[in-house]
Coordinates of C-alpha atoms and ligand atoms in Angstrom, one line a residue:
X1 CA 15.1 -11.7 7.9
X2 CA 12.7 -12.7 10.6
X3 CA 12.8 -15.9 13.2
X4 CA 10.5 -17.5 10.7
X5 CA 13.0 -17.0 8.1
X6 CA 15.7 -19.0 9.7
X7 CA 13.8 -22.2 9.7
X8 CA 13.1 -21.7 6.4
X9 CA 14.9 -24.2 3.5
X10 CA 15.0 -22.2 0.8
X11 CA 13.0 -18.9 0.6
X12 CA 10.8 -18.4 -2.8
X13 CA 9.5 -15.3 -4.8
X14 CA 5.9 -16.1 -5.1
X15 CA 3.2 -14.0 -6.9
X16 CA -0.1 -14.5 -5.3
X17 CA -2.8 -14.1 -8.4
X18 CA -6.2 -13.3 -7.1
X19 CA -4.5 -12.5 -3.7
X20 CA -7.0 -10.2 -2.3
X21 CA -9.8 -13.3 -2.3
X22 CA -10.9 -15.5 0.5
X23 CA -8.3 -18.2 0.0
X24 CA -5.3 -15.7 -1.6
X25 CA -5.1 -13.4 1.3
X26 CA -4.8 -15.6 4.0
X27 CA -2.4 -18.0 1.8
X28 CA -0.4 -14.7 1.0
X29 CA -0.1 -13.8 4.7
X30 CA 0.9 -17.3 5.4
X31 CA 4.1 -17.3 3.0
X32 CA 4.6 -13.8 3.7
X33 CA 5.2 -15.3 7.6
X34 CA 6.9 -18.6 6.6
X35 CA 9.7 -16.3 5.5
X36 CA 8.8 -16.3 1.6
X37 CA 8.6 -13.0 -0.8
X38 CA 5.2 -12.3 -1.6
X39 CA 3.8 -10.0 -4.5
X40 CA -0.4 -9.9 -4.8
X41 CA -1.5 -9.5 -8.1
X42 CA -5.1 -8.8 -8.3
X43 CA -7.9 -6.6 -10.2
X44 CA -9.7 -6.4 -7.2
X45 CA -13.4 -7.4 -9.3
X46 CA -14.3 -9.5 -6.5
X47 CA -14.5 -6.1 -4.6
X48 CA -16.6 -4.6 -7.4
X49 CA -19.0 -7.6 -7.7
X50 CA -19.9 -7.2 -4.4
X51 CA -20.7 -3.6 -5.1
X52 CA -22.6 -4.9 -8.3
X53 CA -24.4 -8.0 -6.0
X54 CA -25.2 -5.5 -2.9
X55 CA -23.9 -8.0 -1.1
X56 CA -20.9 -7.2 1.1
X57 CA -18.6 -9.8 3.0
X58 CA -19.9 -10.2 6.6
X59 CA -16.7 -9.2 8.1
X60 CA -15.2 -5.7 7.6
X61 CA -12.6 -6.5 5.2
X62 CA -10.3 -3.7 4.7
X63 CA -8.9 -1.9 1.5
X64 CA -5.6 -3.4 -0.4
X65 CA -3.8 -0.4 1.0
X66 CA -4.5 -1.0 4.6
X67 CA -4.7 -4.4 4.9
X68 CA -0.5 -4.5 3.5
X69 CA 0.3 -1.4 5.4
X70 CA -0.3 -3.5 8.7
X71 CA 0.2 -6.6 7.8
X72 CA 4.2 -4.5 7.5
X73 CA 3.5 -3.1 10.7
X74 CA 3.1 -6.6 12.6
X75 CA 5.5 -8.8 10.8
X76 CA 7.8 -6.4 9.3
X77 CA 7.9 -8.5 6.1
X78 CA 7.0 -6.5 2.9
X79 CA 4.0 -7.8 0.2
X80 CA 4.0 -5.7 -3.1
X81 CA 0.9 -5.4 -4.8
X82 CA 0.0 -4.9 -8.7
X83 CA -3.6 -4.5 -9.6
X84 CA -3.5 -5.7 -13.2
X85 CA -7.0 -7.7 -15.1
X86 CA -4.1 -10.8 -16.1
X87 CA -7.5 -11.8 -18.1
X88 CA -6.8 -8.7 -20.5
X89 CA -3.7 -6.4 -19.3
X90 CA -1.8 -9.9 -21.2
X91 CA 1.4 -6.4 -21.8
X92 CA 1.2 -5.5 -18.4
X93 CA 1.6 -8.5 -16.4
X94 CA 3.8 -10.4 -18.6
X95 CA 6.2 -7.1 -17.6
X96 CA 5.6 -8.0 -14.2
X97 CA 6.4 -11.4 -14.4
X98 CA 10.0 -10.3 -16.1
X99 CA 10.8 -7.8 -13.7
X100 CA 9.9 -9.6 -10.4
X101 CA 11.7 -13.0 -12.0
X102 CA 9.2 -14.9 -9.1
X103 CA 9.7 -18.6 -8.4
X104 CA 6.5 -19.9 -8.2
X105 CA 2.6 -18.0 -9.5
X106 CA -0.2 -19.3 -7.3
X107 CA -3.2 -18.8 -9.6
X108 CA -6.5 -18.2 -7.7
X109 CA -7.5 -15.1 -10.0
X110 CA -10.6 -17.0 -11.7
X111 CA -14.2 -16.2 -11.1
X112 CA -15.4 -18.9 -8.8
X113 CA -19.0 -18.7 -7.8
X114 CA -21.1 -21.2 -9.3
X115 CA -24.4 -19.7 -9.1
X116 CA -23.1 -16.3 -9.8
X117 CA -21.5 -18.2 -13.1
X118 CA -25.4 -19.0 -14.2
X119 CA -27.1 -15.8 -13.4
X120 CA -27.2 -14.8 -16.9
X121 CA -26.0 -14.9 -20.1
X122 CA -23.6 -12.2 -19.4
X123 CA -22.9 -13.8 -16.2
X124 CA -22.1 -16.4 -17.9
X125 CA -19.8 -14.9 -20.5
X126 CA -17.7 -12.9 -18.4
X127 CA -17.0 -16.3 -16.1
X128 CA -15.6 -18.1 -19.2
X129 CA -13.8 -15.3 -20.7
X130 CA -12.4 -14.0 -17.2
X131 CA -11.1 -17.5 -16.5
X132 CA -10.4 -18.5 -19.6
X133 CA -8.3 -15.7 -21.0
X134 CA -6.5 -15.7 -17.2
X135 CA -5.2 -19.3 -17.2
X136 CA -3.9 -19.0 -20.7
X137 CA -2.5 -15.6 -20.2
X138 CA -0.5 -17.0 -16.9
X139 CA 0.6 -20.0 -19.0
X140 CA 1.4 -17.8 -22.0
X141 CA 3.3 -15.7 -19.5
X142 CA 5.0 -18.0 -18.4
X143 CA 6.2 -19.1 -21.4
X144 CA 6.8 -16.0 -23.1
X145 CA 9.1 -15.0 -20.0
X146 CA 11.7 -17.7 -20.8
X147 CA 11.6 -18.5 -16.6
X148 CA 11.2 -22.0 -15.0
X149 CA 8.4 -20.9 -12.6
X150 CA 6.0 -23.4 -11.0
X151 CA 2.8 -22.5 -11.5
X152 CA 0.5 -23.9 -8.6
X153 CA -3.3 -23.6 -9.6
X154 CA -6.3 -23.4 -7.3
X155 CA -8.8 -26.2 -9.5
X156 CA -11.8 -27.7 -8.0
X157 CA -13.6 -31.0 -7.0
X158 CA -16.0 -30.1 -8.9
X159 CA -14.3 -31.1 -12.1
X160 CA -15.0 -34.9 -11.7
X161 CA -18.9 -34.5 -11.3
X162 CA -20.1 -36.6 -8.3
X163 CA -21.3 -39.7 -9.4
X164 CA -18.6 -41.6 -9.0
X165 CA -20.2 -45.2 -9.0
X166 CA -18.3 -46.1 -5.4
X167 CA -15.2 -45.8 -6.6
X168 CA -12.7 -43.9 -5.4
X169 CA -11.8 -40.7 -7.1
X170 CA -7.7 -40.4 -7.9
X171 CA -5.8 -38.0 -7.7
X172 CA -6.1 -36.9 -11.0
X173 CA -5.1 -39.3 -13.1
X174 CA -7.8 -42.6 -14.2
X175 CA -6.0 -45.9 -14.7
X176 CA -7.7 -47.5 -17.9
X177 CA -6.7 -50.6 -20.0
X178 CA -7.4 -50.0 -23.9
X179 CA -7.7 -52.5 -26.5
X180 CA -5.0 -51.8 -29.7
X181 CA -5.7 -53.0 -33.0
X182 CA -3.7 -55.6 -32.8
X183 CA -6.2 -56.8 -30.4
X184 CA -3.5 -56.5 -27.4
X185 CA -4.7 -54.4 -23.9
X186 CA -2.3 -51.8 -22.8
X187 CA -2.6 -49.6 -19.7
X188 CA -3.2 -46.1 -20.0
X189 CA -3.5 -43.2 -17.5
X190 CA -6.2 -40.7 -18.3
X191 CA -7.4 -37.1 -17.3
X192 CA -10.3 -38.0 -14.8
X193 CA -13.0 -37.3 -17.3
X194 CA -15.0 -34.6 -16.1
X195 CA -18.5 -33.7 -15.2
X196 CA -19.0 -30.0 -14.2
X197 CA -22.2 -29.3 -12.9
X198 CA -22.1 -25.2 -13.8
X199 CA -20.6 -22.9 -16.2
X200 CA -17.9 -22.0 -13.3
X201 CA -17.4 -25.6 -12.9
X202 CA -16.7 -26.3 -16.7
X203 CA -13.9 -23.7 -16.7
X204 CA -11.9 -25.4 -14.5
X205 CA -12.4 -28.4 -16.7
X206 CA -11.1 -26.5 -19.9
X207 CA -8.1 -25.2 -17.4
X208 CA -7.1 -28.8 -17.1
X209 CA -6.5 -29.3 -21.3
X210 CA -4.9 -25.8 -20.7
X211 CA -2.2 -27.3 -17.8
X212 CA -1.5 -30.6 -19.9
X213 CA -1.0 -28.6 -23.3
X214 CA 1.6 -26.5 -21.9
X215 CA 3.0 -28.9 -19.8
X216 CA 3.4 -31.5 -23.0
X217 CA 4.7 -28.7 -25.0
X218 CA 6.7 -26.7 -23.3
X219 CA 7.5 -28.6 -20.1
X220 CA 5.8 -26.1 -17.5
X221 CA 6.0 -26.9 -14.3
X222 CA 2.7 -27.1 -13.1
X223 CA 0.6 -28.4 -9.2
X224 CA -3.1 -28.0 -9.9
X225 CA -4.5 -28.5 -6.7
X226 CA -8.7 -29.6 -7.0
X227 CA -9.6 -28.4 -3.9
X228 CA -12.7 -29.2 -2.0
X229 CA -15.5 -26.5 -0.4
X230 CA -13.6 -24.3 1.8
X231 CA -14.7 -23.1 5.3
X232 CA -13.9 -20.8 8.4
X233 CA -12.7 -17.6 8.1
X234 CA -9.4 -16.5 10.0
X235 CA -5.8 -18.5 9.8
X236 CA -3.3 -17.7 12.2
X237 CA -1.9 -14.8 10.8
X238 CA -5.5 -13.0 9.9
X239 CA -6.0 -13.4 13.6
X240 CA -3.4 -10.9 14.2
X241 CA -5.0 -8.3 14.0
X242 CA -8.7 -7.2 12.9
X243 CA -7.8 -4.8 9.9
X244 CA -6.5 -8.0 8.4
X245 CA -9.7 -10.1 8.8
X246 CA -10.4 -12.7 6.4
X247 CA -13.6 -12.1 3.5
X248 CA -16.9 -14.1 4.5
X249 CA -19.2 -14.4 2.1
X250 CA -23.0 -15.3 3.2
X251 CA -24.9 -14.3 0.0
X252 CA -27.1 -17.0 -1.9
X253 CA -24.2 -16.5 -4.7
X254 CA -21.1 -16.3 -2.8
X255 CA -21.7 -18.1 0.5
X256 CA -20.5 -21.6 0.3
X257 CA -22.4 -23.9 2.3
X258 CA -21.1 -24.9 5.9
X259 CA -20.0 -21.0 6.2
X260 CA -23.4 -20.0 5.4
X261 CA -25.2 -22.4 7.5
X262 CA -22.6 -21.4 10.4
X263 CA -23.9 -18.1 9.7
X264 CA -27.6 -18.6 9.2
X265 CA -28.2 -20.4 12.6
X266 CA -26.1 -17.5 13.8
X267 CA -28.0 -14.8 12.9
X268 CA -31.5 -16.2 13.6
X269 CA -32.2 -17.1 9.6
X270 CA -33.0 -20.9 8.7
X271 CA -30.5 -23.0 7.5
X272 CA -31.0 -23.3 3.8
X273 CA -31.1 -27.1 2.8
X274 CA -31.4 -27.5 -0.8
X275 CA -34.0 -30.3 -1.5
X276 CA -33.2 -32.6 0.8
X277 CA -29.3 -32.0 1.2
X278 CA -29.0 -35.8 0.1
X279 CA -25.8 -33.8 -1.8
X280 CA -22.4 -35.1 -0.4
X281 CA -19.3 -32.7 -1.0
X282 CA -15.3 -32.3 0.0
X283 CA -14.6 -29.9 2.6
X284 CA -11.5 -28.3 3.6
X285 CA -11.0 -25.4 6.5
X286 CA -8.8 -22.3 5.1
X287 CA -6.0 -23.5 7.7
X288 CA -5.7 -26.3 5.5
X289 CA -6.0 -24.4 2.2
X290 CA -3.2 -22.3 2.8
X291 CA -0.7 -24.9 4.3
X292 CA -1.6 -27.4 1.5
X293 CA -0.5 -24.3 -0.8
X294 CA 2.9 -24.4 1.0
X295 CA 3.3 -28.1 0.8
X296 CA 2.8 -27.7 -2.7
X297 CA 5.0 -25.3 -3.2
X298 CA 7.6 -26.7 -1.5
X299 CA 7.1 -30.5 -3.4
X300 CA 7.8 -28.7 -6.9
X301 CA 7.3 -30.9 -9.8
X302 CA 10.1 -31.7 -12.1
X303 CA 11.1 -29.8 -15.3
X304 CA 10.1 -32.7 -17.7
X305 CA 7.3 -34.4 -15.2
X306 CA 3.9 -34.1 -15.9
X307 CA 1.0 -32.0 -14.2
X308 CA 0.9 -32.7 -10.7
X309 CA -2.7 -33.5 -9.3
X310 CA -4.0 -33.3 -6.1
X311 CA -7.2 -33.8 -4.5
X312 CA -7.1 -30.8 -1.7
X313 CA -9.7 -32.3 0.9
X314 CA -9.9 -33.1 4.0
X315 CA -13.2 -34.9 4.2
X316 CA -16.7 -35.6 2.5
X317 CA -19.8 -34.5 4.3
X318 CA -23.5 -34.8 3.0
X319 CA -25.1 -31.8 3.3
X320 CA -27.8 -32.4 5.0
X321 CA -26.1 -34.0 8.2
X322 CA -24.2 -30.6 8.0
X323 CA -27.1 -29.1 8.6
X324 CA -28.3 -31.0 11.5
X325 CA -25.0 -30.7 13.2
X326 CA -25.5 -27.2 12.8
X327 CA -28.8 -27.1 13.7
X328 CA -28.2 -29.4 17.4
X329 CA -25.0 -26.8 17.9
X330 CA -27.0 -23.8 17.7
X331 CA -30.7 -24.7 18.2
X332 CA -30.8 -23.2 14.3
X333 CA -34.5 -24.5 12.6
X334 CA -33.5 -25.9 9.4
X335 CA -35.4 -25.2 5.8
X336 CA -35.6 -27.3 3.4
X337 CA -36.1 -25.0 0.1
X338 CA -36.5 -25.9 -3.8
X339 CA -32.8 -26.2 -4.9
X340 CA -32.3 -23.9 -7.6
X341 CA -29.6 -25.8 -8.8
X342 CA -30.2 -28.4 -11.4
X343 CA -27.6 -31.6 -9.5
X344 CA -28.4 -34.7 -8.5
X345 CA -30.8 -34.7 -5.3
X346 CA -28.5 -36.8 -4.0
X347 CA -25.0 -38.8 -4.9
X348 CA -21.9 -40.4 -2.7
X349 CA -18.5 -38.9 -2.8
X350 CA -15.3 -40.9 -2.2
X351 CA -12.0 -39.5 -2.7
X352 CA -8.3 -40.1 -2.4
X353 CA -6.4 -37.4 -0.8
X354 CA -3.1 -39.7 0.1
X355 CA -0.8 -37.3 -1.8
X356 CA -1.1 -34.2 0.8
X357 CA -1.2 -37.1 3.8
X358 CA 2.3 -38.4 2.7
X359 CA 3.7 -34.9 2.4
X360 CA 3.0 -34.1 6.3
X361 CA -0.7 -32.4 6.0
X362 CA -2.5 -33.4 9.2
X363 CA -6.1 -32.4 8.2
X364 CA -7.8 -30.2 10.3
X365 CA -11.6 -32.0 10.6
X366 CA -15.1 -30.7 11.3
X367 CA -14.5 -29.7 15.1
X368 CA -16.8 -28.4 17.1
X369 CA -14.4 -25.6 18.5
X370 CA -13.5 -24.4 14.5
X371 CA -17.7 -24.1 13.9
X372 CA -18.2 -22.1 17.1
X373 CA -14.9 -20.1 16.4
X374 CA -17.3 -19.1 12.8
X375 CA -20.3 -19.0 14.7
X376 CA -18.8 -16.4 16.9
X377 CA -17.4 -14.5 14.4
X378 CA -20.9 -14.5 12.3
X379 CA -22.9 -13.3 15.6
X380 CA -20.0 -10.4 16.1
X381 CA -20.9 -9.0 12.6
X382 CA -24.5 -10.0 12.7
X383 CA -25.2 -6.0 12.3
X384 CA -23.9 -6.5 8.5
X385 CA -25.8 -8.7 7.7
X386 CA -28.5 -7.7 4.7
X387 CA -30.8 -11.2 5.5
X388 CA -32.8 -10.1 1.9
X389 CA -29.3 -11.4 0.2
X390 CA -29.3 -15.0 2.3
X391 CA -31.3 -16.7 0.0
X392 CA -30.3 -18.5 -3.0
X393 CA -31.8 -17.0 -6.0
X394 CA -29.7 -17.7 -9.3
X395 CA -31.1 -20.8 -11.1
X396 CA -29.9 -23.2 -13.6
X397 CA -32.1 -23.4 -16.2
X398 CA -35.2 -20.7 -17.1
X399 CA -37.8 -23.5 -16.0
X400 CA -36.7 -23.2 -12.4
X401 CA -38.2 -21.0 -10.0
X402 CA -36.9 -20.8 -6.7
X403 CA -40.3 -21.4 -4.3
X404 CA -40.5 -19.4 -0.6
X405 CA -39.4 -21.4 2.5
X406 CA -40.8 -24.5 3.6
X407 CA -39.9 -25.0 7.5
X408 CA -39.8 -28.6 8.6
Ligands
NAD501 P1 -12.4 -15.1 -4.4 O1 -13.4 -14.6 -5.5 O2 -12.6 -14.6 -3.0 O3 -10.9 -14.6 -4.9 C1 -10.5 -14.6 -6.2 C2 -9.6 -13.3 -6.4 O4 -9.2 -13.2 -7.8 C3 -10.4 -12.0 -6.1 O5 -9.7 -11.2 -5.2 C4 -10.6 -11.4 -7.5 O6 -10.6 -9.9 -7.4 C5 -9.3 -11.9 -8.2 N1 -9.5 -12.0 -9.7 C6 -10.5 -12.6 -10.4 N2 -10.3 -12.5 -11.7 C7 -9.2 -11.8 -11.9 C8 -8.5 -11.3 -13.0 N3 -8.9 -11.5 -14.2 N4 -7.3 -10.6 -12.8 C9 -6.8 -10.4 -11.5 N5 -7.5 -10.8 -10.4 C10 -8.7 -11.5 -10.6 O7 -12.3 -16.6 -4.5 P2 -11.6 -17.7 -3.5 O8 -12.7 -18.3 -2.7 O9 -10.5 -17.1 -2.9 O10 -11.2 -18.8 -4.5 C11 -9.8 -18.7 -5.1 C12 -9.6 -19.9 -6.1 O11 -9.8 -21.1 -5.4 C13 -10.7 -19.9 -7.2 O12 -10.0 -20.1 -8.4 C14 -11.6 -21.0 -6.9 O13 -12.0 -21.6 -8.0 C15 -10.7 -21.9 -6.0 N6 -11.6 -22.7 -5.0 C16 -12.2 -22.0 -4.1 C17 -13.0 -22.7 -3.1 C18 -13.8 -22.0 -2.1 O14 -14.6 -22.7 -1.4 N7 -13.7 -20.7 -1.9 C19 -13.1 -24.1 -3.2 C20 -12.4 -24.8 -4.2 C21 -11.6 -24.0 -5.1
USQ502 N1 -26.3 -25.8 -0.8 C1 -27.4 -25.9 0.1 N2 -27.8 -24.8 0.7 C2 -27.1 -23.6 0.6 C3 -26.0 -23.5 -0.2 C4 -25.6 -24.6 -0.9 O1 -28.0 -26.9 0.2 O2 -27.5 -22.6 1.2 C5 -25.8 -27.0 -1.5 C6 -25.7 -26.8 -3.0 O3 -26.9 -27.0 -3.7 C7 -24.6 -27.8 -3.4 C8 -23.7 -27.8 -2.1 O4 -24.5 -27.3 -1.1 O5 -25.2 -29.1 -3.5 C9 -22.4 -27.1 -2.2 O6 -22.7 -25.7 -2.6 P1 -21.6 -24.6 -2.4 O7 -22.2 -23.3 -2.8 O8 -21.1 -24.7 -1.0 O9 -20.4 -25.1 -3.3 P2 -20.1 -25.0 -4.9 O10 -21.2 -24.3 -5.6 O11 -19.8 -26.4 -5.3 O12 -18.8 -24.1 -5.0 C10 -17.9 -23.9 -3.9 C11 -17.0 -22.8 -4.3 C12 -16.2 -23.1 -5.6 C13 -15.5 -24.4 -5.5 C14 -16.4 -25.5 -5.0 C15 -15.6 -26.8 -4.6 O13 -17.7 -21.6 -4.5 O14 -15.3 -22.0 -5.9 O15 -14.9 -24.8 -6.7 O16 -17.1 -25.1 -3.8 S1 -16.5 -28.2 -5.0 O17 -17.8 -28.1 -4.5 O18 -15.8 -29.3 -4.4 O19 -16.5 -28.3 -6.4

């Protein structure tokens, strides 16, 4: 047992699905440290569809093998690793899941590029049926298994849409008053009704009916967290050494915004504004992700309680001032391009994130030190970088075209 481990409450078994990812590797590392037993379960088809995209992370990511064989060299703390498809090896990891007995499944193992989701019609296809088939088979699992395991799920702000009419998004739940016949008004609570602006999008919708079926029928414990964009790279423990560096994806598929406009000004490319960036989204650094994941963790829901929701954000930014902060940081020249998305050119975002606040997060903000610490990183591996893969080229519907740059 290691210092860590002393200070710890009550150490967990936790499977990590989709724990080779951007978020699941640096949340696995983090339990690994806080003293918790960590097995990764993934089918490493993030890996292949960079090999299928030609697009590789920015930063040298290293294979499963390595990156667990020193991570046991640093912090002498053991993570087991299955690669299993839980989308369609149902036999397979439902064994798992019986042998290893874990705690608590931390489900990030879903396809989760939006434009990647809308390439095609296979594209498409695989996103629902991956993520899909996955949720159901870790709820099915779960289930079948006969254990009382929390299942914490990685959702998305991107369920609710983001026309929100000013008001403030919940967390989860809508308050509504319905009339009866009777002609009296009751008070109701209601899944947020959703609005997902890609096929990626609407799986995490259906993942939602998934959670409150199984949770109203067989009582599963279940924290779906709808988390915000994520940015920055490292966490404290990927800092520890560079064969355990964080992913970074820059691609016009995989690259979420902030990263890739850290990036862009970094390596000489303009910043990539969609339309006019009048877009305003949730952001949350990885720091944040992965302790939100512990504090979720640790706050379990109880047996017969419903599905826990909360909004995992830190704050909303609209993406064009992102880009002009960028832009004054680094003396970046900012684009504005034809958005191949089909969204609203613009919209307002509020959102409650009270629930995380009251269970000790303090929120890591947009800091100038955390966007240089990217920066840097992005200018170390600027060799990498393939600047035919920067821009964005899936579109929504077969009318749009992408146009070339427009500099402003
Ligand atoms: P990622 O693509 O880097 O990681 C997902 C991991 O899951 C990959 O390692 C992949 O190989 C694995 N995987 C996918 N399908 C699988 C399957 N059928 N069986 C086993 N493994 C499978 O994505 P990420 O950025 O780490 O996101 C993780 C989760 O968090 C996703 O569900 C995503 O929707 C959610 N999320 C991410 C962000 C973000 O900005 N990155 C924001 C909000 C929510
Ligand atoms: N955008 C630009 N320029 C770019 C890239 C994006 O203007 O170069 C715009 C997009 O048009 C969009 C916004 O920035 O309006 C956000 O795009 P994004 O790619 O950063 O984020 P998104 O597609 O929503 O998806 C990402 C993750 C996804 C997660 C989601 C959280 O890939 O897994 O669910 O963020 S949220 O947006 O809150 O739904």
């Amino acid at each position: 047992m290691n210092l860590q481990n002393k200070h710890l409450k009550s150490n967990k078994k936790i499977v990590v699905l989709g724990g080779d990812g951007f978020c699941g590797w640096p949340t696995s590392l983090h339990l690994s440290n806080s003293g918790h037993d960590v097995i990764i379960i993934d089918n490493l088809s993030r890996r292949n569809i960079d090999n299928e995209l030609e697009a590789e992370s920015l930063t040298p990511i290293q294979p499963m093998g390595t990156r667990l064989k020193v991570w046991e060299e640093i912090s002498r703390r053991k993570i087991d690793f299955y690669n299993i498809n839980i989308a369609n090896d149902y036999d397979y990891f439902l064994k798992v899941i019986i042998d290893e007995q874990p705690d608590a499944i931390i489900h990030f193992a879903e396809q989760r590029s939006a434009p990647y989701s809308m390439k095609s019609p296979k594209h498409k296809r695989y996103t629902v049926n991956n993520n899909l088939n996955a949720t159901h088979n870790v709820l099915c699992a779960i289930v079948e298994s006969g254990l009382d395991i929390h299942l914490i799920h990685l959702g998305t702000m991107g369920v609710y849409g983001y026309g929100t009419a000013g008001m403030k998004i919940p967390e989860g739940y809508l308050d509504i008053e319905v009339q009866t016949e009777a002609g009296n008004r009751i008070d109701q609570q209601i899944l947020y009704p959703t609005n997902p602006g890609s096929i990626y999008h609407m799986t995490k919708s259906q993942d939602q009916l998934l959670f409150q079926y199984y949770n109203k029928n067989d009582s599963v414990r279940i924290t779906d967290l709808h988390q915000g964009i994520v940015w920055g790279t490292n966490t404290k423990e990927t800092k520890m050494d560079e064969r355990l560096i964080n992913r970074f994806d820059y691609d016009g598929d995989y690259g979420t915004v902030l990263n890739r406009f850290l990036m862009q000004a970094a390596v000489g490319h303009p910043i990539t504004v969609h339309g006019t960036g009048g877009q305003t989204r949730a952001f949350i650094h990885i720091q944040d992700t992965v302790r939100c994941i512990q504090l979720a963790i640790e706050n379990p829901p109880k047996r017969e309680e419903r599905v826990m929701i909360y909004n995992q954000m830190t704050e909303t930014h609209r993406v064009n001032d992102l880009a002009q902060l960028v832009s004054e940081l680094t003396n970046g020249e900012i684009a504005y391009v034809p958005n191949p998305r089909k969204e609203a050119a613009e919209n307002d975002l509020h959102v409650k994130n009270d629930l995380f606040l009251s269970k000790g997060l303090k929120p890591i903000t947009l800091d100038e030190g955390l966007m240089q610490e990217v920066t840097k990183i992005a200018k170390k591996y600027a060799s990498r970088a393939d600047h035919t893969k920067i821009p964005a080229k899936s579109t929504w519907t077969k009318e749009q075209h992408p146009g070339t740059l427009k500099e402003r």
